[in-house]
GROMACS .gro file of C-alpha atoms in nm:
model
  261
    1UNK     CA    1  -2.098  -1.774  -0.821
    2UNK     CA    2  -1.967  -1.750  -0.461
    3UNK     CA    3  -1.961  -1.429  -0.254
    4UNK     CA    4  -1.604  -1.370  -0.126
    5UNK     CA    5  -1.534  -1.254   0.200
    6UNK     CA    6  -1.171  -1.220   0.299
    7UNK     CA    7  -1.050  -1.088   0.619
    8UNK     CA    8  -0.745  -0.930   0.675
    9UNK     CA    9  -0.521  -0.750   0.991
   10UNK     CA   10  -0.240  -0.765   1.197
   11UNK     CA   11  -0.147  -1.009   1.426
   12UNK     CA   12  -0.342  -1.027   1.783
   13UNK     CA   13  -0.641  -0.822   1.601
   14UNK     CA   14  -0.873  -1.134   1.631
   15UNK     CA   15  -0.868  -1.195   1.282
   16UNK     CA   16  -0.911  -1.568   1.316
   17UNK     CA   17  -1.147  -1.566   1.572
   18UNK     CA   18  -1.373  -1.302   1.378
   19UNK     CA   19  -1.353  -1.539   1.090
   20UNK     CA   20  -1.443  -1.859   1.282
   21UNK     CA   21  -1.738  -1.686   1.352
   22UNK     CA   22  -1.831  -1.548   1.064
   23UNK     CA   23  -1.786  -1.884   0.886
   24UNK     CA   24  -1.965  -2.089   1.173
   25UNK     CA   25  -2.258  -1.823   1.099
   26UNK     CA   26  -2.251  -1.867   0.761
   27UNK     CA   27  -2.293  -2.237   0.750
   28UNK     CA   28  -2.572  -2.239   0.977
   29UNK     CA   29  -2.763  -1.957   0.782
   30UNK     CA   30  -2.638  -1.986   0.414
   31UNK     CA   31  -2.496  -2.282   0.346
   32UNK     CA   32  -2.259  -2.464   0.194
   33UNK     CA   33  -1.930  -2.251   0.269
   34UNK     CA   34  -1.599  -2.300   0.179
   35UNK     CA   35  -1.370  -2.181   0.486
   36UNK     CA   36  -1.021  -2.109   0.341
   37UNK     CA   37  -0.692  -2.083   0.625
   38UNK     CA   38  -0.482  -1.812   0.391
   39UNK     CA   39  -0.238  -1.797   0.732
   40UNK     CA   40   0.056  -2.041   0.761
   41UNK     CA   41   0.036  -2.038   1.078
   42UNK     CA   42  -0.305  -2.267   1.050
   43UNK     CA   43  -0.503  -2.164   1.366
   44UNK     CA   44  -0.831  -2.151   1.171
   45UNK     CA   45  -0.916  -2.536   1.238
   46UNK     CA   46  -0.849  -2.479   1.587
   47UNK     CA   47  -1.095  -2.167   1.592
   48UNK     CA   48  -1.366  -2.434   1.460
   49UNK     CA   49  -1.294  -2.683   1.682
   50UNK     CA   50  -1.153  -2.902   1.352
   51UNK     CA   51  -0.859  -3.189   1.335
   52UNK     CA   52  -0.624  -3.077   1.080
   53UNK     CA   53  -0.289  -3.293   0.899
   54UNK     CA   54  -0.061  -3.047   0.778
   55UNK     CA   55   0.056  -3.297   0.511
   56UNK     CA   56  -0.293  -3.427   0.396
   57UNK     CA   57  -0.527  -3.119   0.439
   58UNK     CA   58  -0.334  -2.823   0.364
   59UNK     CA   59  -0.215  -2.702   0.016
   60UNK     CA   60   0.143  -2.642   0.127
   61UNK     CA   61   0.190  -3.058   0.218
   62UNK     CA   62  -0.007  -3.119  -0.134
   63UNK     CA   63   0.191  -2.903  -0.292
   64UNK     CA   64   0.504  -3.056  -0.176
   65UNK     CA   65   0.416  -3.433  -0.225
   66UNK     CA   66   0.280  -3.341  -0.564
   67UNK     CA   67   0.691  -3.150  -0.680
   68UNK     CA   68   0.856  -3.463  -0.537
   69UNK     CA   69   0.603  -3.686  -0.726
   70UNK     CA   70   0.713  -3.512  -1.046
   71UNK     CA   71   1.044  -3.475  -1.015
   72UNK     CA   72   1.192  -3.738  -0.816
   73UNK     CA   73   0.968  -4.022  -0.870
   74UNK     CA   74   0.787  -3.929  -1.249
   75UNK     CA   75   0.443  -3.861  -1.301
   76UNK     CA   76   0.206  -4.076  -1.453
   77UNK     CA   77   0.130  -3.958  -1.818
   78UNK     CA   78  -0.199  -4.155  -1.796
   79UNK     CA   79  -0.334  -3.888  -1.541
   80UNK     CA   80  -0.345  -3.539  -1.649
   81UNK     CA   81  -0.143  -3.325  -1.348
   82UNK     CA   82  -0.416  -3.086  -1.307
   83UNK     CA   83  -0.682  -3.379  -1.252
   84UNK     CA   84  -0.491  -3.527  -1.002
   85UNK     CA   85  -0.429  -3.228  -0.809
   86UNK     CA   86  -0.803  -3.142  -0.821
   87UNK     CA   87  -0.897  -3.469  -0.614
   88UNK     CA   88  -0.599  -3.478  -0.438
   89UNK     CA   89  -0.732  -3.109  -0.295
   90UNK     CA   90  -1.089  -3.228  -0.302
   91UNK     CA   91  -0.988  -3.483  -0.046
   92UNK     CA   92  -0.809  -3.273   0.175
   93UNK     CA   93  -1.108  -3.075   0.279
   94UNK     CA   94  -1.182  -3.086   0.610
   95UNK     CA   95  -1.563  -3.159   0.645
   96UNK     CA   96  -1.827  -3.045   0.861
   97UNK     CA   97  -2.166  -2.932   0.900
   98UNK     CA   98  -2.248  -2.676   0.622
   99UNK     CA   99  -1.883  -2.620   0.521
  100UNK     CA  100  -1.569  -2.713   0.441
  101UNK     CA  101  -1.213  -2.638   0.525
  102UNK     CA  102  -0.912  -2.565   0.317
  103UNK     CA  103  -0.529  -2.482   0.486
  104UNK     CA  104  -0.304  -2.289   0.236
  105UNK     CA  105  -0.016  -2.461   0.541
  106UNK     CA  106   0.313  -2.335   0.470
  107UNK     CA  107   0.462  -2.074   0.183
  108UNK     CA  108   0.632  -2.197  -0.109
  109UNK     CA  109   0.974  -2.234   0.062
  110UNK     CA  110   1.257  -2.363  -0.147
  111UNK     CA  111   1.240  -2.431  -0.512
  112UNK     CA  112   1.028  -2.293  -0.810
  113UNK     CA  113   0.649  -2.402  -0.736
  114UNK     CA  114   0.513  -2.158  -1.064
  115UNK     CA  115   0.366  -2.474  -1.256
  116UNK     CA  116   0.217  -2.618  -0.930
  117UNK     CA  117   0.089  -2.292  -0.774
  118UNK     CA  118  -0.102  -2.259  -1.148
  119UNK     CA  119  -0.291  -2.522  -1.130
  120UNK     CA  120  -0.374  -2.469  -0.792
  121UNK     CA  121  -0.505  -2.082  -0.882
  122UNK     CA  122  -0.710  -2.282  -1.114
  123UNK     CA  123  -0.799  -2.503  -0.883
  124UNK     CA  124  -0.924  -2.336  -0.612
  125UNK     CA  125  -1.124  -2.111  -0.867
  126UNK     CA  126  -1.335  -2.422  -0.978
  127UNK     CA  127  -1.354  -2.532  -0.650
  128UNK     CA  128  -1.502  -2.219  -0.547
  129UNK     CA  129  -1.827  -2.265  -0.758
  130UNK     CA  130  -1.954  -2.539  -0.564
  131UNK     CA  131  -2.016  -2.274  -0.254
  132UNK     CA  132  -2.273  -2.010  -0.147
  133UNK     CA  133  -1.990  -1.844   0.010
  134UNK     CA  134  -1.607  -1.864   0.068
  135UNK     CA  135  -1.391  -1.727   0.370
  136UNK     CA  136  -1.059  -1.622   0.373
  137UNK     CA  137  -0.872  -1.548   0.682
  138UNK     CA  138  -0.593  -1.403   0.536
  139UNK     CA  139  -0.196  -1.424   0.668
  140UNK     CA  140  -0.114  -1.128   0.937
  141UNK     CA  141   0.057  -0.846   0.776
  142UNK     CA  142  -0.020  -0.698   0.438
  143UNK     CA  143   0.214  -0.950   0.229
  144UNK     CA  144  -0.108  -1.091   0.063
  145UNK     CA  145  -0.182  -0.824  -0.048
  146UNK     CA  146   0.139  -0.734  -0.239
  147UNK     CA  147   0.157  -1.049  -0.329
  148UNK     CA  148  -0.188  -1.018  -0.527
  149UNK     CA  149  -0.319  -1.316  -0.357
  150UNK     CA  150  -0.625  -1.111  -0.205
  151UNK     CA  151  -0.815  -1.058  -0.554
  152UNK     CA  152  -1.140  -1.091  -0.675
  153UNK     CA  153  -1.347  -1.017  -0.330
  154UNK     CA  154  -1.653  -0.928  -0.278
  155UNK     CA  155  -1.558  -0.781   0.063
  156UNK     CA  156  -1.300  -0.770   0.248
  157UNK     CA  157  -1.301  -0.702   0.636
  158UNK     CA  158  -1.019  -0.521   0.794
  159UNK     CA  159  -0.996  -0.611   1.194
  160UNK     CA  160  -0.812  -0.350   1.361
  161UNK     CA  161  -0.733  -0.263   1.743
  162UNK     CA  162  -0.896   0.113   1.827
  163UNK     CA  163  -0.522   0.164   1.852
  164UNK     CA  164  -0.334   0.487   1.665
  165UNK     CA  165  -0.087   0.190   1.537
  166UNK     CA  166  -0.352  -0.030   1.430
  167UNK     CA  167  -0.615   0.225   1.245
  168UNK     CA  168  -0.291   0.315   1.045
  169UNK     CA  169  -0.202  -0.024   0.928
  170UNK     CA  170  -0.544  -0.066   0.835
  171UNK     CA  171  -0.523   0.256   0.639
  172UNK     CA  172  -0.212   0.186   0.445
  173UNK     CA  173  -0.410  -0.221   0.360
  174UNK     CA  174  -0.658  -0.038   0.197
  175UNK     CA  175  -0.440   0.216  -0.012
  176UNK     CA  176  -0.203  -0.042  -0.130
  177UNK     CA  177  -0.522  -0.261  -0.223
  178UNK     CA  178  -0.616   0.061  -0.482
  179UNK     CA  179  -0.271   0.126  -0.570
  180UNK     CA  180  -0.229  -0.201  -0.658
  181UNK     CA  181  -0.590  -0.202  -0.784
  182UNK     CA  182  -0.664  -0.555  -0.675
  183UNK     CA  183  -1.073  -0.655  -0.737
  184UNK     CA  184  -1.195  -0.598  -0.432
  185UNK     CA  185  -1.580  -0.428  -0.426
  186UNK     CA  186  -1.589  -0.301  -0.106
  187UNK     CA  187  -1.339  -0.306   0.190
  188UNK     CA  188  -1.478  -0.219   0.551
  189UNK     CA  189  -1.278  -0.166   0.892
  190UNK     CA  190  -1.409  -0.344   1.189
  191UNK     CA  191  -1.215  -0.262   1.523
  192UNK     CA  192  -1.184  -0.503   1.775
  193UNK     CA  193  -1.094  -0.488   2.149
  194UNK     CA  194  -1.347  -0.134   2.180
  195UNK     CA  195  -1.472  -0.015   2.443
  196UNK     CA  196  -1.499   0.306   2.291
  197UNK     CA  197  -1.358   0.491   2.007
  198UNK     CA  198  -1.148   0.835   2.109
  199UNK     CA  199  -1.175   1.186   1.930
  200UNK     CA  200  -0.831   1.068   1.774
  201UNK     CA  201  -0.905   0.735   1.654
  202UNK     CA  202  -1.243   0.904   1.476
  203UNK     CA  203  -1.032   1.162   1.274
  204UNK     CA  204  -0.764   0.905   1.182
  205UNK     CA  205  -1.035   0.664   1.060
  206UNK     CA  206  -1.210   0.980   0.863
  207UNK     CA  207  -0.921   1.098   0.726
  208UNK     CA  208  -0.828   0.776   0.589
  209UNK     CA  209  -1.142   0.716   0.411
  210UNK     CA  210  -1.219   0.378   0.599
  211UNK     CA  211  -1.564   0.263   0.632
  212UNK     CA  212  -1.630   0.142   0.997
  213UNK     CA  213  -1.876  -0.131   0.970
  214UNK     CA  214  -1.871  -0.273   1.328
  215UNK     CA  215  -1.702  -0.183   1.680
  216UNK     CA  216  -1.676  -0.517   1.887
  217UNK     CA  217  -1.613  -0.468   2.275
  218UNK     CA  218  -1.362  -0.626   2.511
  219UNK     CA  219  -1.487  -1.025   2.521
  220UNK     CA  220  -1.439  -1.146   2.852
  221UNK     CA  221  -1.496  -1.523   2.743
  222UNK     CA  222  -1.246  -1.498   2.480
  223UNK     CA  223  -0.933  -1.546   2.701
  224UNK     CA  224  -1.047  -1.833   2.907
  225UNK     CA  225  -1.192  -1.998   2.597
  226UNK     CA  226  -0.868  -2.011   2.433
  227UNK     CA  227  -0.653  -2.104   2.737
  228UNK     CA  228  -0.852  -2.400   2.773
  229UNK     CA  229  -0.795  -2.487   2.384
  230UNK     CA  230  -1.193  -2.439   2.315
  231UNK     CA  231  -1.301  -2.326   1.966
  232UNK     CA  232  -1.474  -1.991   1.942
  233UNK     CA  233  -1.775  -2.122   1.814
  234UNK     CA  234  -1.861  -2.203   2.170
  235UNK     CA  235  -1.843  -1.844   2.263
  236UNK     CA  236  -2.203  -1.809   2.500
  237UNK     CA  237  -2.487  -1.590   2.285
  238UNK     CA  238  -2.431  -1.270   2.520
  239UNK     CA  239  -2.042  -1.225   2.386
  240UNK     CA  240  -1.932  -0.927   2.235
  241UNK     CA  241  -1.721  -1.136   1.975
  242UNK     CA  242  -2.019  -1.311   1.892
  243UNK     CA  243  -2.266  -1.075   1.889
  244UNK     CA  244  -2.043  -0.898   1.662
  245UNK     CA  245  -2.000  -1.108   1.373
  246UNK     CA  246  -2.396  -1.172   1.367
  247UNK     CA  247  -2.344  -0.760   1.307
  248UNK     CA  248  -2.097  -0.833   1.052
  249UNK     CA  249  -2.321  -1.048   0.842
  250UNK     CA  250  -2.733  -0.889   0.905
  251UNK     CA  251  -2.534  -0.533   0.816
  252UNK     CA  252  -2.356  -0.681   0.486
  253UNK     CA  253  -2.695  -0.885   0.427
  254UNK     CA  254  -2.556  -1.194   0.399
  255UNK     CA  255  -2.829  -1.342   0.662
  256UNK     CA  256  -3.154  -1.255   0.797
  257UNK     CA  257  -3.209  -0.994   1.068
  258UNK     CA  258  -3.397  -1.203   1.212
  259UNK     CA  259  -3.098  -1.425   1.387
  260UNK     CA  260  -3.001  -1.139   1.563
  261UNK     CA  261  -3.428  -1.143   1.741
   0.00000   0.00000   0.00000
């Protein structure tokens, strides 16, 4: 059974960038992952360096071609709907070395998608047993979350700025995760962006029960590195960012200490 690791936070956290990471670390240690882009937005490929069609690899263009196939054009009754959807997502993966990628691409949008988004729940859940591990960088905001979509994690990472704002929105994520009493085992704050962490940001992460995992400094690669359209993966070995998610991982035991010698 694969170990889920979703990762959630606001916008401008460095949510995707902490996932890149953590997947690129993942399929170098533990392989074979399967990388999941939960944000329609779809900036995850670029954070791996990946090519991405929005109507071939992502689940919102599948989705689509697969309500117009049934209802404008007819379905063949020869192929069973949920077999056809299962290798028409199979083939959408992006592939690369020691893991592959899956775009959720855009919401639902107009139209009832119940039947389709179904099969794809059940989809995705078989799809998930061929993989050591899956990643989930999850859409900005906390609409996943009352949507129910973030569910059945082994851990999820919340990426906050050391920010008065930003330790709050990560403390309402994780009460509306138990009110709403989503399976999620264990839920950890990681701040990003910290040089240091004030008397003020301490109490507000004590007093709402957050467990701080791992406090990544100011990266001064990151910035050029994305101006230049470079994925994150290329981040040199003394960067904050990267040495963090190694953290991430050696502390949650999902690799070796060793990587970190």
């Amino acid at each position: 059974m694969a170990v889920t690791i979703a990762v959630a936070g606001k916008g401008g956290t460095g949510k995707t960038a902490i996932s890149a990471l953590l997947i690129h670390f993942l399929a170098q240690n533990s392989p074979p992952v399967l990388a999941v882009d939960g944000d329609p937005a779809t900036n995850l490929h670029q954070a791996l360096g990946l090519p991405l069609d929005e109507q071939v690899n992502t689940i919102g263009g599948i989705r689509e071609y697969m309500e117009e196939k049934i209802y404008k054009e007819g379905f063949d009754p020869g192929i069973p709907k949920q077999e056809w959807l299962d290798a028409r997502i199979r083939e959408g993966l992006v592939e690369d070395i020691g893991f592959d990628l899956l775009s959720m691409g855009r919401s639902e949008g107009k139209g009832c998608y119940c039947a389709v988004n179904h099969m794809l729940r059940s989809t995705l859940a078989r799809l998930s047993k061929m993989y050591r591990f899956v990643v989930i960088d999850n859409e900005a905001g906390m609409e996943h979350i009352s949507r129910q979509t973030t569910n059945d994690v082994d851990t999820l990472l919340i990426i906050a700025n050391p920010t008065v704002p930003g330790v709050m929105a990560a403390v309402r994520t994780q009460k509306l995760i138990w009110e709403l009493r989503n399976n999620v085992r264990r839920i950890y704050l990681v701040l990003n962006r910290a040089s240091e962490i004030s008397p003020r940001i301490a109490d507000l992460i004590s007093e709402g029960n957050l467990d701080l995992l791992e406090v990544i400094g100011e990266d001064p690669y990151i910035e050029d590195l994305e101006a230049e359209g470079k994925p994150v993966t290329e981040l040199p070995e003394d960067s904050p960012l990267r040495k963090g998610a190694l953290e991430i991982l050696v502390k949650l035991n999902f690799i070796p200490s060793k990587v970190l010698a």
